CSV table of C-alpha atoms in Angstrom, one decimal:
chain,number,residue,atom,x,y,z
A,18,MET,CA,-3.3,-8.0,-25.0
A,19,THR,CA,-4.6,-5.9,-22.1
A,20,ALA,CA,-8.4,-5.7,-22.0
A,21,ILE,CA,-10.7,-3.6,-19.9
A,22,TYR,CA,-13.6,-5.4,-18.3
A,23,VAL,CA,-16.5,-3.2,-17.3
A,24,ASP,CA,-19.1,-4.2,-14.8
A,25,ALA,CA,-21.5,-2.0,-16.8
A,26,ASP,CA,-25.0,-2.1,-15.4
A,27,ALA,CA,-24.5,0.8,-13.0
A,28,CYS,CA,-21.2,2.1,-14.3
A,29,PRO,CA,-21.3,5.9,-14.7
A,30,VAL,CA,-17.9,6.2,-16.5
A,31,LYS,CA,-18.4,4.1,-19.6
A,32,ALA,CA,-17.9,7.1,-21.9
A,33,GLU,CA,-14.5,7.8,-20.2
A,34,ILE,CA,-13.5,4.2,-20.6
A,35,TYR,CA,-14.3,4.1,-24.3
A,36,ARG,CA,-12.3,7.3,-24.8
A,37,VAL,CA,-9.2,6.0,-23.0
A,38,ALA,CA,-9.5,2.5,-24.7
A,39,GLU,CA,-9.6,4.1,-28.1
A,40,ARG,CA,-6.4,6.2,-27.3
A,41,TYR,CA,-4.5,3.0,-26.3
A,42,ALA,CA,-6.3,0.7,-28.8
A,43,LEU,CA,-7.4,-1.6,-26.0
A,44,ARG,CA,-10.2,-4.2,-26.1
A,45,VAL,CA,-13.2,-3.4,-23.9
A,46,PHE,CA,-15.8,-6.0,-22.6
A,47,VAL,CA,-18.9,-4.2,-21.5
A,48,VAL,CA,-20.7,-6.8,-19.3
A,49,SER,CA,-24.3,-6.2,-18.5
A,50,ASN,CA,-27.6,-8.0,-17.6
A,51,SER,CA,-29.4,-6.0,-20.4
A,52,TYR,CA,-28.7,-4.4,-23.7
A,53,LEU,CA,-26.6,-1.2,-23.6
A,54,ASN,CA,-25.4,1.1,-26.4
A,55,VAL,CA,-21.7,0.5,-27.1
A,56,PRO,CA,-19.7,2.5,-29.6
A,57,ARG,CA,-19.3,0.9,-33.0
A,58,ASP,CA,-15.7,-0.2,-32.6
A,59,PRO,CA,-14.4,-3.7,-33.3
A,60,ARG,CA,-12.5,-3.6,-30.0
A,61,HIS,CA,-15.6,-2.9,-27.9
A,62,GLU,CA,-17.9,-5.8,-27.2
A,63,LEU,CA,-21.2,-5.9,-25.4
A,64,VAL,CA,-21.7,-9.1,-23.4
A,65,VAL,CA,-25.2,-9.6,-22.2
A,66,VAL,CA,-25.4,-12.2,-19.5
A,67,THR,CA,-28.4,-13.8,-17.8
A,68,ASP,CA,-30.1,-11.8,-15.1
A,69,SER,CA,-29.2,-14.3,-12.5
A,70,PHE,CA,-27.4,-13.1,-9.4
A,71,ASP,CA,-23.7,-12.3,-10.0
A,72,ALA,CA,-23.9,-13.5,-13.6
A,73,ALA,CA,-21.9,-10.4,-14.8
A,74,ASP,CA,-19.4,-10.7,-12.0
A,75,ASN,CA,-18.9,-14.4,-12.7
A,76,TRP,CA,-18.4,-13.8,-16.5
A,77,ILE,CA,-15.7,-11.2,-15.7
A,78,ALA,CA,-14.0,-13.2,-12.9
A,79,GLU,CA,-13.7,-16.3,-15.1
A,80,ARG,CA,-11.9,-14.4,-17.9
A,81,VAL,CA,-9.8,-11.7,-16.3
A,82,GLY,CA,-6.0,-12.1,-16.0
A,83,PRO,CA,-2.9,-10.3,-14.8
A,84,ASP,CA,-2.6,-7.8,-17.7
A,85,ASP,CA,-6.2,-6.8,-17.5
A,86,ILE,CA,-8.2,-4.0,-15.9
A,87,VAL,CA,-11.6,-4.3,-14.2
A,88,VAL,CA,-13.8,-1.3,-13.6
A,89,THR,CA,-16.4,-2.1,-10.9
A,90,ALA,CA,-18.0,-0.7,-7.8
A,91,ASP,CA,-18.7,-4.3,-6.7
A,92,ILE,CA,-16.3,-5.1,-3.9
A,93,PRO,CA,-16.6,-9.0,-4.1
A,94,LEU,CA,-15.8,-8.8,-7.8
A,95,ALA,CA,-12.9,-6.5,-7.1
A,96,ASP,CA,-11.6,-9.0,-4.6
A,97,ARG,CA,-11.9,-11.9,-7.1
A,98,SER,CA,-10.2,-9.8,-9.9
A,99,ILE,CA,-7.3,-8.9,-7.6
A,100,LYS,CA,-6.8,-12.5,-6.8
A,101,ALA,CA,-6.6,-13.2,-10.6
A,102,GLY,CA,-3.9,-10.6,-10.8
A,103,ALA,CA,-5.9,-7.8,-12.5
A,104,SER,CA,-5.8,-4.1,-11.8
A,105,VAL,CA,-9.1,-3.0,-10.4
A,106,ILE,CA,-10.5,0.6,-10.3
A,107,GLY,CA,-13.7,1.7,-8.7
A,108,ASN,CA,-16.1,4.0,-10.6
A,109,THR,CA,-14.9,7.0,-8.7
A,110,GLY,CA,-11.3,6.3,-9.6
A,111,VAL,CA,-10.2,4.8,-6.3
A,112,PRO,CA,-8.1,1.7,-7.1
A,113,PHE,CA,-8.7,-1.5,-5.2
A,114,THR,CA,-5.4,-3.1,-4.2
A,115,PRO,CA,-4.3,-6.2,-2.3
A,116,ALA,CA,-3.6,-3.9,0.6
A,117,SER,CA,-7.0,-2.2,0.6
A,118,ILE,CA,-9.4,-4.9,-0.4
A,119,GLY,CA,-9.7,-6.4,3.1
A,120,MET,CA,-10.8,-3.1,4.6
A,121,ALA,CA,-13.2,-2.6,1.7
A,122,MET,CA,-14.8,-6.0,2.3
A,123,ALA,CA,-15.1,-5.3,6.0
A,124,ASN,CA,-16.7,-1.9,5.4
A,125,ARG,CA,-19.1,-3.4,2.9
A,126,GLU,CA,-20.3,-5.9,5.5
A,127,LEU,CA,-20.7,-3.2,8.1
A,128,LEU,CA,-22.7,-1.0,5.8
A,129,SER,CA,-24.8,-4.0,4.7
A,130,ASN,CA,-25.7,-4.6,8.4
A,131,LEU,CA,-26.5,-1.0,9.0
A,132,ARG,CA,-28.8,-0.9,6.0
A,133,ALA,CA,-30.5,-4.0,7.2
A,134,MET,CA,-31.1,-2.4,10.6
A,135,GLY,CA,-32.5,0.7,8.9
A,136,GLU,CA,-29.7,3.0,10.1
A,137,ILE,CA,-28.7,3.9,6.5
A,138,THR,CA,-31.0,4.6,3.7
A,139,GLY,CA,-30.4,5.9,0.2
A,140,GLY,CA,-27.6,5.1,-2.3
A,141,PRO,CA,-24.3,6.6,-3.1
A,142,LYS,CA,-23.9,10.3,-3.8
A,143,PRO,CA,-23.9,11.4,-7.4
A,144,MET,CA,-20.6,11.4,-9.4
A,145,ALA,CA,-18.8,14.7,-9.2
A,146,GLN,CA,-16.5,16.0,-11.9
A,147,ARG,CA,-13.4,15.4,-9.7
A,148,ASP,CA,-14.5,11.8,-9.4
A,149,ARG,CA,-14.5,11.5,-13.2
A,150,SER,CA,-11.1,13.2,-13.4
A,151,ARG,CA,-9.7,10.9,-10.7
A,152,PHE,CA,-11.1,7.9,-12.6
A,153,LEU,CA,-9.4,9.0,-15.9
A,154,SER,CA,-6.1,9.4,-14.0
A,155,ALA,CA,-6.4,6.0,-12.3
A,156,LEU,CA,-7.3,4.3,-15.6
A,157,ASP,CA,-4.4,5.9,-17.4
A,158,GLU,CA,-2.0,5.0,-14.6
A,159,ALA,CA,-3.1,1.4,-14.6
A,160,ILE,CA,-2.6,1.1,-18.3
A,161,GLN,CA,0.9,2.7,-18.1
A,162,LYS,CA,1.9,0.4,-15.2
A,163,ILE,CA,0.9,-2.7,-17.2
A,164,ARG,CA,2.7,-1.4,-20.3
A,165,ARG,CA,5.9,-0.7,-18.2
A,166,LYS,CA,6.0,-4.3,-17.1
A,167,GLY,CA,5.5,-5.6,-20.7
A,168,GLY,CA,1.7,-6.2,-20.4
A,169,THR,CA,0.8,-8.5,-23.2
A,170,ARG,CA,-0.5,-12.0,-23.0
């Protein structure tokens, strides 16, 4: 069955994921370095990993498969998930694809270098309502695409 894996520590769209997952009766793995509230639903599972670097990413990458969906803002995790055949959606609803991941990785490296030089400070801008709407559309589209191709394992 299709599952949604959520890189949850900084994910601002968890409520939207739960709502869509309930509509489609999908399993959700909420992977975090600390305890988070997860709705009481037997299909939703909180997975608390160690606080070591990339522990949540590694847990997801080791389990995700072709009929699964990963929600993350972490570009290296997106790359690993795409290589495993999963659909990957960023927190703002922009899908990562095999065609776009290379540019995303290069942009990440550039921004990392600029931050290290002090050229860029601060974090990402806050989520806007249109980002949430785009996310919901992208998640629904990913589920429909998997279902059209017979997405069950």
